[in-house]
Amino acid sequence: MTSDKLPVATILGVNIHAVTNAQTLALIEEFIASGRPHQLCTVNPEFAVRAQSDAEFKAIINRAALALPDGIGLLKAARFLGQTPLPERVAGSDLVIRLAELSHQKGYRIYFLGAMPGVAEQAAANLRQKFPGLQVAGTFAGSPAIEQNEDIVRRILPTRPDILLVAYGAPNQDKWIARNLDRLQIPVCIGVGGSFDFLAGVVARAPGWVQRLHLEWLHRLAQQPSRWRRIWNAVGVFSWLVWRNRR
Ligand code: UDP
Protein backbone atom coordinates (compact mmCIF):
# COMPACT_ATOMS: atom_id res chain seq x y z
CA MET A 1 0.00 0.00 0.00
CA THR A 2 1.41 3.40 -0.93
CA SER A 3 -0.22 6.70 -0.08
CA ASP A 4 -0.45 7.92 -3.70
CA LYS A 5 -2.83 5.03 -4.47
CA LEU A 6 -5.14 5.74 -1.53
CA PRO A 7 -8.72 6.83 -2.15
CA VAL A 8 -9.30 10.52 -1.54
CA ALA A 9 -12.33 12.58 -0.52
CA THR A 10 -12.26 16.16 -1.82
CA ILE A 11 -14.00 18.59 0.53
CA LEU A 12 -14.01 22.30 -0.39
CA GLY A 13 -11.01 21.65 -2.66
CA VAL A 14 -9.02 19.95 0.09
CA ASN A 15 -7.99 16.33 -0.52
CA ILE A 16 -8.27 14.01 2.47
CA HIS A 17 -7.11 10.39 2.40
CA ALA A 18 -9.72 7.76 3.20
CA VAL A 19 -7.69 5.82 5.77
CA THR A 20 -8.28 4.09 9.09
CA ASN A 21 -6.06 4.38 12.16
CA ALA A 22 -4.59 0.94 11.44
CA GLN A 23 -3.77 1.85 7.82
CA THR A 24 -2.19 5.10 8.99
CA LEU A 25 0.19 3.23 11.29
CA ALA A 26 1.05 0.73 8.55
CA LEU A 27 1.82 3.58 6.14
CA ILE A 28 3.95 5.35 8.74
CA GLU A 29 6.02 2.17 9.11
CA GLU A 30 6.45 2.09 5.32
CA PHE A 31 7.52 5.75 5.28
CA ILE A 32 10.13 5.06 7.95
CA ALA A 33 11.38 1.98 6.09
CA SER A 34 11.75 4.06 2.89
CA GLY A 35 13.96 6.61 4.66
CA ARG A 36 12.57 9.40 2.44
CA PRO A 37 10.86 12.46 3.98
CA HIS A 38 7.05 12.58 4.18
CA GLN A 39 4.72 15.30 5.44
CA LEU A 40 1.49 14.32 7.20
CA CYS A 41 -1.36 16.75 7.99
CA THR A 42 -4.07 16.12 10.60
CA VAL A 43 -6.90 17.88 8.75
CA ASN A 44 -10.02 19.05 10.57
CA PRO A 45 -12.91 21.28 9.40
CA GLU A 46 -11.07 24.40 10.59
CA PHE A 47 -8.18 23.54 8.24
CA ALA A 48 -10.63 23.30 5.32
CA VAL A 49 -12.11 26.72 6.13
CA ARG A 50 -8.67 28.28 6.48
CA ALA A 51 -7.56 26.71 3.18
CA GLN A 52 -10.28 28.72 1.35
CA SER A 53 -8.34 31.93 1.97
CA ASP A 54 -4.79 30.54 2.25
CA ALA A 55 -3.63 29.01 -1.05
CA GLU A 56 -0.23 28.05 0.35
CA PHE A 57 -1.84 26.08 3.16
CA LYS A 58 -4.25 24.37 0.75
CA ALA A 59 -1.37 23.36 -1.54
CA ILE A 60 0.58 21.93 1.41
CA ILE A 61 -2.36 19.75 2.47
CA ASN A 62 -2.99 18.65 -1.11
CA ARG A 63 0.56 17.49 -1.66
CA ALA A 64 0.98 15.87 1.78
CA ALA A 65 1.92 12.18 1.69
CA LEU A 66 -1.01 11.71 4.07
CA ALA A 67 -3.83 14.13 4.86
CA LEU A 68 -5.62 12.47 7.76
CA PRO A 69 -9.34 12.90 8.52
CA ASP A 70 -9.07 14.42 12.01
CA GLY A 71 -12.68 15.53 12.47
CA ILE A 72 -16.10 13.94 12.45
CA GLY A 73 -17.31 16.96 10.46
CA LEU A 74 -15.15 15.79 7.54
CA LEU A 75 -16.68 12.31 7.63
CA LYS A 76 -20.17 13.81 7.55
CA ALA A 77 -19.24 16.28 4.80
CA ALA A 78 -17.77 13.52 2.59
CA ARG A 79 -21.04 11.59 2.89
CA PHE A 80 -23.18 14.71 2.29
CA LEU A 81 -21.17 15.63 -0.81
CA GLY A 82 -21.25 12.08 -2.22
CA GLN A 83 -17.46 11.86 -1.99
CA THR A 84 -15.37 8.76 -1.24
CA PRO A 85 -16.47 7.76 2.28
CA LEU A 86 -13.97 8.48 5.04
CA PRO A 87 -13.97 5.31 7.19
CA GLU A 88 -13.16 6.78 10.60
CA ARG A 89 -11.65 9.71 12.41
CA VAL A 90 -7.86 9.58 12.73
CA ALA A 91 -7.25 12.03 15.58
CA GLY A 92 -3.80 13.61 15.88
CA SER A 93 -3.71 13.29 19.68
CA ASP A 94 -4.57 9.58 19.54
CA LEU A 95 -2.03 9.07 16.77
CA VAL A 96 0.74 10.51 18.96
CA ILE A 97 -0.05 7.90 21.63
CA ARG A 98 -0.02 5.10 19.06
CA LEU A 99 3.30 6.35 17.71
CA ALA A 100 4.76 6.36 21.21
CA GLU A 101 3.68 2.73 21.54
CA LEU A 102 5.18 1.91 18.14
CA SER A 103 8.42 3.59 19.17
CA HIS A 104 8.43 1.51 22.37
CA GLN A 105 7.99 -1.66 20.29
CA LYS A 106 10.20 -0.89 17.30
CA GLY A 107 12.73 1.59 18.60
CA TYR A 108 11.68 4.52 16.38
CA ARG A 109 13.09 7.83 17.57
CA ILE A 110 10.59 10.66 18.09
CA TYR A 111 11.35 14.39 18.35
CA PHE A 112 8.75 16.60 20.08
CA LEU A 113 8.82 20.20 18.75
CA GLY A 114 6.48 22.99 19.82
CA ALA A 115 3.97 24.11 22.47
CA MET A 116 4.84 26.38 25.39
CA PRO A 117 8.21 25.89 27.16
CA GLY A 118 8.27 22.69 29.22
CA VAL A 119 5.13 21.21 27.67
CA ALA A 120 6.87 19.03 25.05
CA GLU A 121 9.18 17.63 27.78
CA GLN A 122 6.22 16.87 30.03
CA ALA A 123 4.27 15.25 27.18
CA ALA A 124 7.27 13.04 26.33
CA ALA A 125 7.84 12.19 30.02
CA ASN A 126 4.18 11.18 30.48
CA LEU A 127 4.35 8.99 27.39
CA ARG A 128 7.54 7.34 28.65
CA GLN A 129 5.78 6.41 31.86
CA LYS A 130 3.29 4.49 29.77
CA PHE A 131 5.76 3.22 27.19
CA PRO A 132 9.18 2.93 28.86
CA GLY A 133 10.88 1.90 25.61
CA LEU A 134 9.87 5.17 23.90
CA GLN A 135 12.96 6.67 22.20
CA VAL A 136 12.83 10.45 22.65
CA ALA A 137 15.23 12.02 20.13
CA GLY A 138 14.66 15.44 21.68
CA THR A 139 12.15 18.01 22.87
CA PHE A 140 12.09 21.76 22.24
CA ALA A 141 9.45 24.49 22.38
CA GLY A 142 10.96 27.09 20.03
CA SER A 143 8.61 29.08 17.84
CA PRO A 144 7.44 28.93 14.23
CA ALA A 145 8.87 32.46 13.65
CA ILE A 146 11.24 32.55 10.67
CA GLU A 147 14.06 34.05 12.78
CA GLN A 148 14.17 30.82 14.79
CA ASN A 149 14.00 28.47 11.82
CA GLU A 150 17.73 27.94 11.34
CA ASP A 151 18.43 27.40 15.03
CA ILE A 152 15.66 24.80 15.33
CA VAL A 153 16.73 22.89 12.20
CA ARG A 154 20.32 22.75 13.50
CA ARG A 155 19.10 21.45 16.83
CA ILE A 156 17.03 18.67 15.30
CA LEU A 157 19.40 17.51 12.51
CA PRO A 158 22.03 15.75 14.68
CA THR A 159 19.36 13.94 16.73
CA ARG A 160 18.30 11.96 13.60
CA PRO A 161 14.68 11.20 14.51
CA ASP A 162 12.43 8.86 12.51
CA ILE A 163 9.36 10.90 13.47
CA LEU A 164 9.07 14.64 14.05
CA LEU A 165 5.94 15.91 15.80
CA VAL A 166 5.36 19.66 15.36
CA ALA A 167 2.87 21.33 17.72
CA TYR A 168 2.62 24.95 16.53
CA GLY A 169 -1.06 24.83 15.54
CA ALA A 170 -2.29 25.08 11.94
CA PRO A 171 -1.30 26.48 9.54
CA ASN A 172 2.06 27.43 11.11
CA GLN A 173 3.12 23.88 11.95
CA ASP A 174 2.30 22.63 8.44
CA LYS A 175 4.12 25.55 6.80
CA TRP A 176 7.09 24.97 9.09
CA ILE A 177 7.28 21.32 8.03
CA ALA A 178 6.84 22.11 4.31
CA ARG A 179 9.65 24.68 4.52
CA ASN A 180 12.09 22.30 6.20
CA LEU A 181 11.12 18.84 4.94
CA ASP A 182 13.85 18.46 2.28
CA ARG A 183 16.56 19.69 4.56
CA LEU A 184 15.61 17.60 7.58
CA GLN A 185 15.12 14.35 5.61
CA ILE A 186 13.02 12.93 8.49
CA PRO A 187 10.81 10.08 7.20
CA VAL A 188 7.66 11.16 9.07
CA CYS A 189 6.86 14.81 9.93
CA ILE A 190 3.42 15.50 11.40
CA GLY A 191 1.67 18.67 12.53
CA VAL A 192 -0.10 17.66 15.75
CA GLY A 193 -1.82 20.89 16.94
CA GLY A 194 -2.60 20.97 20.64
CA SER A 195 -1.68 17.30 21.28
CA PHE A 196 1.25 18.06 23.62
CA ASP A 197 -1.09 20.19 25.77
CA PHE A 198 -3.41 17.20 26.17
CA LEU A 199 -0.58 14.74 26.80
CA ALA A 200 1.11 17.00 29.33
CA GLY A 201 -2.20 17.56 31.13
CA VAL A 202 -2.16 21.34 30.44
CA VAL A 203 -5.56 21.07 28.72
CA ALA A 204 -8.04 18.27 29.45
CA ARG A 205 -9.30 16.25 26.50
CA ALA A 206 -13.06 15.73 26.25
CA PRO A 207 -14.24 12.50 27.94
CA GLY A 208 -14.86 9.53 25.62
CA TRP A 209 -18.65 9.82 25.82
CA VAL A 210 -18.49 13.51 24.78
CA GLN A 211 -16.28 12.53 21.81
CA ARG A 212 -18.71 9.75 20.87
CA LEU A 213 -21.59 12.28 20.86
CA HIS A 214 -19.43 14.38 18.46
CA LEU A 215 -19.44 17.25 20.96
CA GLU A 216 -15.70 17.65 21.50
CA TRP A 217 -16.00 21.18 20.10
CA LEU A 218 -18.50 22.09 22.86
CA HIS A 219 -16.12 20.79 25.52
CA ARG A 220 -13.29 22.91 24.05
CA LEU A 221 -15.56 25.95 24.02
CA ALA A 222 -16.36 25.44 27.71
CA GLN A 223 -12.66 25.01 28.56
CA GLN A 224 -11.24 27.77 26.39
CA PRO A 225 -14.02 30.30 25.61
CA SER A 226 -11.49 32.56 23.82
CA ARG A 227 -11.48 29.97 21.01
CA TRP A 228 -15.10 30.75 20.09
CA ARG A 229 -14.21 32.24 16.72
CA ARG A 230 -12.12 29.22 15.73
CA ILE A 231 -14.83 26.85 16.90
CA TRP A 232 -17.40 28.85 14.96
CA ASN A 233 -15.22 28.45 11.82
CA ALA A 234 -14.96 24.71 12.38
CA VAL A 235 -18.64 24.14 13.07
CA GLY A 236 -20.74 26.97 11.59
CA VAL A 237 -18.74 28.30 8.66
CA PHE A 238 -17.63 24.81 7.60
CA SER A 239 -21.21 23.45 7.55
CA TRP A 240 -22.40 26.49 5.59
CA LEU A 241 -19.63 26.17 2.98
CA VAL A 242 -20.25 22.43 2.55
CA TRP A 243 -24.00 22.97 2.20
CA ARG A 244 -23.44 25.72 -0.38
CA ASN A 245 -20.90 23.55 -2.22
CA ARG A 246 -23.44 20.76 -2.77
CA ARG A 247 -25.97 23.20 -4.18
N1 UDP B 1 1.95 27.12 19.75
C1 UDP B 1 3.32 27.32 19.85
N2 UDP B 1 3.86 28.45 19.33
C2 UDP B 1 3.09 29.39 18.71
C3 UDP B 1 1.70 29.17 18.61
C4 UDP B 1 1.15 28.02 19.15
O1 UDP B 1 4.03 26.47 20.38
O2 UDP B 1 3.63 30.38 18.26
C5 UDP B 1 1.37 25.87 20.30
C6 UDP B 1 0.40 26.01 21.44
O3 UDP B 1 1.10 26.14 22.65
C7 UDP B 1 -0.34 24.69 21.35
C8 UDP B 1 -0.21 24.31 19.88
O4 UDP B 1 0.64 25.25 19.30
O5 UDP B 1 0.31 23.71 22.10
C9 UDP B 1 -1.46 24.24 19.08
O6 UDP B 1 -2.38 25.11 19.53
P1 UDP B 1 -3.91 25.03 19.19
O7 UDP B 1 -4.65 24.80 20.45
O8 UDP B 1 -4.23 26.21 18.39
O9 UDP B 1 -3.99 23.71 18.27
P2 UDP B 1 -5.18 22.97 17.54
O10 UDP B 1 -5.17 21.60 18.13
O11 UDP B 1 -6.44 23.70 17.76
O12 UDP B 1 -4.72 22.99 16.12
CSV table of C-alpha atoms and ligand atoms in Angstrom, one decimal:
chain,number,residue,atom,x,y,z
A,1,MET,CA,0.0,0.0,0.0
A,2,THR,CA,1.4,3.4,-0.9
A,3,SER,CA,-0.2,6.7,-0.1
A,4,ASP,CA,-0.5,7.9,-3.7
A,5,LYS,CA,-2.8,5.0,-4.5
A,6,LEU,CA,-5.1,5.7,-1.5
A,7,PRO,CA,-8.7,6.8,-2.2
A,8,VAL,CA,-9.3,10.5,-1.5
A,9,ALA,CA,-12.3,12.6,-0.5
A,10,THR,CA,-12.3,16.2,-1.8
A,11,ILE,CA,-14.0,18.6,0.5
A,12,LEU,CA,-14.0,22.3,-0.4
A,13,GLY,CA,-11.0,21.7,-2.7
A,14,VAL,CA,-9.0,19.9,0.1
A,15,ASN,CA,-8.0,16.3,-0.5
A,16,ILE,CA,-8.3,14.0,2.5
A,17,HIS,CA,-7.1,10.4,2.4
A,18,ALA,CA,-9.7,7.8,3.2
A,19,VAL,CA,-7.7,5.8,5.8
A,20,THR,CA,-8.3,4.1,9.1
A,21,ASN,CA,-6.1,4.4,12.2
A,22,ALA,CA,-4.6,0.9,11.4
A,23,GLN,CA,-3.8,1.8,7.8
A,24,THR,CA,-2.2,5.1,9.0
A,25,LEU,CA,0.2,3.2,11.3
A,26,ALA,CA,1.1,0.7,8.6
A,27,LEU,CA,1.8,3.6,6.1
A,28,ILE,CA,3.9,5.3,8.7
A,29,GLU,CA,6.0,2.2,9.1
A,30,GLU,CA,6.4,2.1,5.3
A,31,PHE,CA,7.5,5.7,5.3
A,32,ILE,CA,10.1,5.1,7.9
A,33,ALA,CA,11.4,2.0,6.1
A,34,SER,CA,11.7,4.1,2.9
A,35,GLY,CA,14.0,6.6,4.7
A,36,ARG,CA,12.6,9.4,2.4
A,37,PRO,CA,10.9,12.5,4.0
A,38,HIS,CA,7.1,12.6,4.2
A,39,GLN,CA,4.7,15.3,5.4
A,40,LEU,CA,1.5,14.3,7.2
A,41,CYS,CA,-1.4,16.7,8.0
A,42,THR,CA,-4.1,16.1,10.6
A,43,VAL,CA,-6.9,17.9,8.7
A,44,ASN,CA,-10.0,19.1,10.6
A,45,PRO,CA,-12.9,21.3,9.4
A,46,GLU,CA,-11.1,24.4,10.6
A,47,PHE,CA,-8.2,23.5,8.2
A,48,ALA,CA,-10.6,23.3,5.3
A,49,VAL,CA,-12.1,26.7,6.1
A,50,ARG,CA,-8.7,28.3,6.5
A,51,ALA,CA,-7.6,26.7,3.2
A,52,GLN,CA,-10.3,28.7,1.3
A,53,SER,CA,-8.3,31.9,2.0
A,54,ASP,CA,-4.8,30.5,2.2
A,55,ALA,CA,-3.6,29.0,-1.1
A,56,GLU,CA,-0.2,28.1,0.4
A,57,PHE,CA,-1.8,26.1,3.2
A,58,LYS,CA,-4.2,24.4,0.8
A,59,ALA,CA,-1.4,23.4,-1.5
A,60,ILE,CA,0.6,21.9,1.4
A,61,ILE,CA,-2.4,19.7,2.5
A,62,ASN,CA,-3.0,18.6,-1.1
A,63,ARG,CA,0.6,17.5,-1.7
A,64,ALA,CA,1.0,15.9,1.8
A,65,ALA,CA,1.9,12.2,1.7
A,66,LEU,CA,-1.0,11.7,4.1
A,67,ALA,CA,-3.8,14.1,4.9
A,68,LEU,CA,-5.6,12.5,7.8
A,69,PRO,CA,-9.3,12.9,8.5
A,70,ASP,CA,-9.1,14.4,12.0
A,71,GLY,CA,-12.7,15.5,12.5
A,72,ILE,CA,-16.1,13.9,12.5
A,73,GLY,CA,-17.3,17.0,10.5
A,74,LEU,CA,-15.1,15.8,7.5
A,75,LEU,CA,-16.7,12.3,7.6
A,76,LYS,CA,-20.2,13.8,7.6
A,77,ALA,CA,-19.2,16.3,4.8
A,78,ALA,CA,-17.8,13.5,2.6
A,79,ARG,CA,-21.0,11.6,2.9
A,80,PHE,CA,-23.2,14.7,2.3
A,81,LEU,CA,-21.2,15.6,-0.8
A,82,GLY,CA,-21.2,12.1,-2.2
A,83,GLN,CA,-17.5,11.9,-2.0
A,84,THR,CA,-15.4,8.8,-1.2
A,85,PRO,CA,-16.5,7.8,2.3
A,86,LEU,CA,-14.0,8.5,5.0
A,87,PRO,CA,-14.0,5.3,7.2
A,88,GLU,CA,-13.2,6.8,10.6
A,89,ARG,CA,-11.6,9.7,12.4
A,90,VAL,CA,-7.9,9.6,12.7
A,91,ALA,CA,-7.2,12.0,15.6
A,92,GLY,CA,-3.8,13.6,15.9
A,93,SER,CA,-3.7,13.3,19.7
A,94,ASP,CA,-4.6,9.6,19.5
A,95,LEU,CA,-2.0,9.1,16.8
A,96,VAL,CA,0.7,10.5,19.0
A,97,ILE,CA,-0.1,7.9,21.6
A,98,ARG,CA,0.0,5.1,19.1
A,99,LEU,CA,3.3,6.4,17.7
A,100,ALA,CA,4.8,6.4,21.2
A,101,GLU,CA,3.7,2.7,21.5
A,102,LEU,CA,5.2,1.9,18.1
A,103,SER,CA,8.4,3.6,19.2
A,104,HIS,CA,8.4,1.5,22.4
A,105,GLN,CA,8.0,-1.7,20.3
A,106,LYS,CA,10.2,-0.9,17.3
A,107,GLY,CA,12.7,1.6,18.6
A,108,TYR,CA,11.7,4.5,16.4
A,109,ARG,CA,13.1,7.8,17.6
A,110,ILE,CA,10.6,10.7,18.1
A,111,TYR,CA,11.3,14.4,18.3
A,112,PHE,CA,8.8,16.6,20.1
A,113,LEU,CA,8.8,20.2,18.8
A,114,GLY,CA,6.5,23.0,19.8
A,115,ALA,CA,4.0,24.1,22.5
A,116,MET,CA,4.8,26.4,25.4
A,117,PRO,CA,8.2,25.9,27.2
A,118,GLY,CA,8.3,22.7,29.2
A,119,VAL,CA,5.1,21.2,27.7
A,120,ALA,CA,6.9,19.0,25.0
A,121,GLU,CA,9.2,17.6,27.8
A,122,GLN,CA,6.2,16.9,30.0
A,123,ALA,CA,4.3,15.2,27.2
A,124,ALA,CA,7.3,13.0,26.3
A,125,ALA,CA,7.8,12.2,30.0
A,126,ASN,CA,4.2,11.2,30.5
A,127,LEU,CA,4.4,9.0,27.4
A,128,ARG,CA,7.5,7.3,28.7
A,129,GLN,CA,5.8,6.4,31.9
A,130,LYS,CA,3.3,4.5,29.8
A,131,PHE,CA,5.8,3.2,27.2
A,132,PRO,CA,9.2,2.9,28.9
A,133,GLY,CA,10.9,1.9,25.6
A,134,LEU,CA,9.9,5.2,23.9
A,135,GLN,CA,13.0,6.7,22.2
A,136,VAL,CA,12.8,10.5,22.7
A,137,ALA,CA,15.2,12.0,20.1
A,138,GLY,CA,14.7,15.4,21.7
A,139,THR,CA,12.1,18.0,22.9
A,140,PHE,CA,12.1,21.8,22.2
A,141,ALA,CA,9.5,24.5,22.4
A,142,GLY,CA,11.0,27.1,20.0
A,143,SER,CA,8.6,29.1,17.8
A,144,PRO,CA,7.4,28.9,14.2
A,145,ALA,CA,8.9,32.5,13.7
A,146,ILE,CA,11.2,32.5,10.7
A,147,GLU,CA,14.1,34.1,12.8
A,148,GLN,CA,14.2,30.8,14.8
A,149,ASN,CA,14.0,28.5,11.8
A,150,GLU,CA,17.7,27.9,11.3
A,151,ASP,CA,18.4,27.4,15.0
A,152,ILE,CA,15.7,24.8,15.3
A,153,VAL,CA,16.7,22.9,12.2
A,154,ARG,CA,20.3,22.8,13.5
A,155,ARG,CA,19.1,21.5,16.8
A,156,ILE,CA,17.0,18.7,15.3
A,157,LEU,CA,19.4,17.5,12.5
A,158,PRO,CA,22.0,15.7,14.7
A,159,THR,CA,19.4,13.9,16.7
A,160,ARG,CA,18.3,12.0,13.6
A,161,PRO,CA,14.7,11.2,14.5
A,162,ASP,CA,12.4,8.9,12.5
A,163,ILE,CA,9.4,10.9,13.5
A,164,LEU,CA,9.1,14.6,14.0
A,165,LEU,CA,5.9,15.9,15.8
A,166,VAL,CA,5.4,19.7,15.4
A,167,ALA,CA,2.9,21.3,17.7
A,168,TYR,CA,2.6,24.9,16.5
A,169,GLY,CA,-1.1,24.8,15.5
A,170,ALA,CA,-2.3,25.1,11.9
A,171,PRO,CA,-1.3,26.5,9.5
A,172,ASN,CA,2.1,27.4,11.1
A,173,GLN,CA,3.1,23.9,11.9
A,174,ASP,CA,2.3,22.6,8.4
A,175,LYS,CA,4.1,25.6,6.8
A,176,TRP,CA,7.1,25.0,9.1
A,177,ILE,CA,7.3,21.3,8.0
A,178,ALA,CA,6.8,22.1,4.3
A,179,ARG,CA,9.6,24.7,4.5
A,180,ASN,CA,12.1,22.3,6.2
A,181,LEU,CA,11.1,18.8,4.9
A,182,ASP,CA,13.8,18.5,2.3
A,183,ARG,CA,16.6,19.7,4.6
A,184,LEU,CA,15.6,17.6,7.6
A,185,GLN,CA,15.1,14.3,5.6
A,186,ILE,CA,13.0,12.9,8.5
A,187,PRO,CA,10.8,10.1,7.2
A,188,VAL,CA,7.7,11.2,9.1
A,189,CYS,CA,6.9,14.8,9.9
A,190,ILE,CA,3.4,15.5,11.4
A,191,GLY,CA,1.7,18.7,12.5
A,192,VAL,CA,-0.1,17.7,15.8
A,193,GLY,CA,-1.8,20.9,16.9
A,194,GLY,CA,-2.6,21.0,20.6
A,195,SER,CA,-1.7,17.3,21.3
A,196,PHE,CA,1.2,18.1,23.6
A,197,ASP,CA,-1.1,20.2,25.8
A,198,PHE,CA,-3.4,17.2,26.2
A,199,LEU,CA,-0.6,14.7,26.8
A,200,ALA,CA,1.1,17.0,29.3
A,201,GLY,CA,-2.2,17.6,31.1
A,202,VAL,CA,-2.2,21.3,30.4
A,203,VAL,CA,-5.6,21.1,28.7
A,204,ALA,CA,-8.0,18.3,29.5
A,205,ARG,CA,-9.3,16.2,26.5
A,206,ALA,CA,-13.1,15.7,26.3
A,207,PRO,CA,-14.2,12.5,27.9
A,208,GLY,CA,-14.9,9.5,25.6
A,209,TRP,CA,-18.7,9.8,25.8
A,210,VAL,CA,-18.5,13.5,24.8
A,211,GLN,CA,-16.3,12.5,21.8
A,212,ARG,CA,-18.7,9.8,20.9
A,213,LEU,CA,-21.6,12.3,20.9
A,214,HIS,CA,-19.4,14.4,18.5
A,215,LEU,CA,-19.4,17.2,21.0
A,216,GLU,CA,-15.7,17.6,21.5
A,217,TRP,CA,-16.0,21.2,20.1
A,218,LEU,CA,-18.5,22.1,22.9
A,219,HIS,CA,-16.1,20.8,25.5
A,220,ARG,CA,-13.3,22.9,24.0
A,221,LEU,CA,-15.6,26.0,24.0
A,222,ALA,CA,-16.4,25.4,27.7
A,223,GLN,CA,-12.7,25.0,28.6
A,224,GLN,CA,-11.2,27.8,26.4
A,225,PRO,CA,-14.0,30.3,25.6
A,226,SER,CA,-11.5,32.6,23.8
A,227,ARG,CA,-11.5,30.0,21.0
A,228,TRP,CA,-15.1,30.8,20.1
A,229,ARG,CA,-14.2,32.2,16.7
A,230,ARG,CA,-12.1,29.2,15.7
A,231,ILE,CA,-14.8,26.8,16.9
A,232,TRP,CA,-17.4,28.8,15.0
A,233,ASN,CA,-15.2,28.5,11.8
A,234,ALA,CA,-15.0,24.7,12.4
A,235,VAL,CA,-18.6,24.1,13.1
A,236,GLY,CA,-20.7,27.0,11.6
A,237,VAL,CA,-18.7,28.3,8.7
A,238,PHE,CA,-17.6,24.8,7.6
A,239,SER,CA,-21.2,23.5,7.6
A,240,TRP,CA,-22.4,26.5,5.6
A,241,LEU,CA,-19.6,26.2,3.0
A,242,VAL,CA,-20.2,22.4,2.5
A,243,TRP,CA,-24.0,23.0,2.2
A,244,ARG,CA,-23.4,25.7,-0.4
A,245,ASN,CA,-20.9,23.6,-2.2
A,246,ARG,CA,-23.4,20.8,-2.8
A,247,ARG,CA,-26.0,23.2,-4.2
B,1,UDP,N1,2.0,27.1,19.8
B,1,UDP,C1,3.3,27.3,19.8
B,1,UDP,N2,3.9,28.5,19.3
B,1,UDP,C2,3.1,29.4,18.7
B,1,UDP,C3,1.7,29.2,18.6
B,1,UDP,C4,1.2,28.0,19.1
B,1,UDP,O1,4.0,26.5,20.4
B,1,UDP,O2,3.6,30.4,18.3
B,1,UDP,C5,1.4,25.9,20.3
B,1,UDP,C6,0.4,26.0,21.4
B,1,UDP,O3,1.1,26.1,22.6
B,1,UDP,C7,-0.3,24.7,21.4
B,1,UDP,C8,-0.2,24.3,19.9
B,1,UDP,O4,0.6,25.3,19.3
B,1,UDP,O5,0.3,23.7,22.1
B,1,UDP,C9,-1.5,24.2,19.1
B,1,UDP,O6,-2.4,25.1,19.5
B,1,UDP,P1,-3.9,25.0,19.2
B,1,UDP,O7,-4.7,24.8,20.4
B,1,UDP,O8,-4.2,26.2,18.4
B,1,UDP,O9,-4.0,23.7,18.3
B,1,UDP,P2,-5.2,23.0,17.5
B,1,UDP,O10,-5.2,21.6,18.1
B,1,UDP,O11,-6.4,23.7,17.8
B,1,UDP,O12,-4.7,23.0,16.1
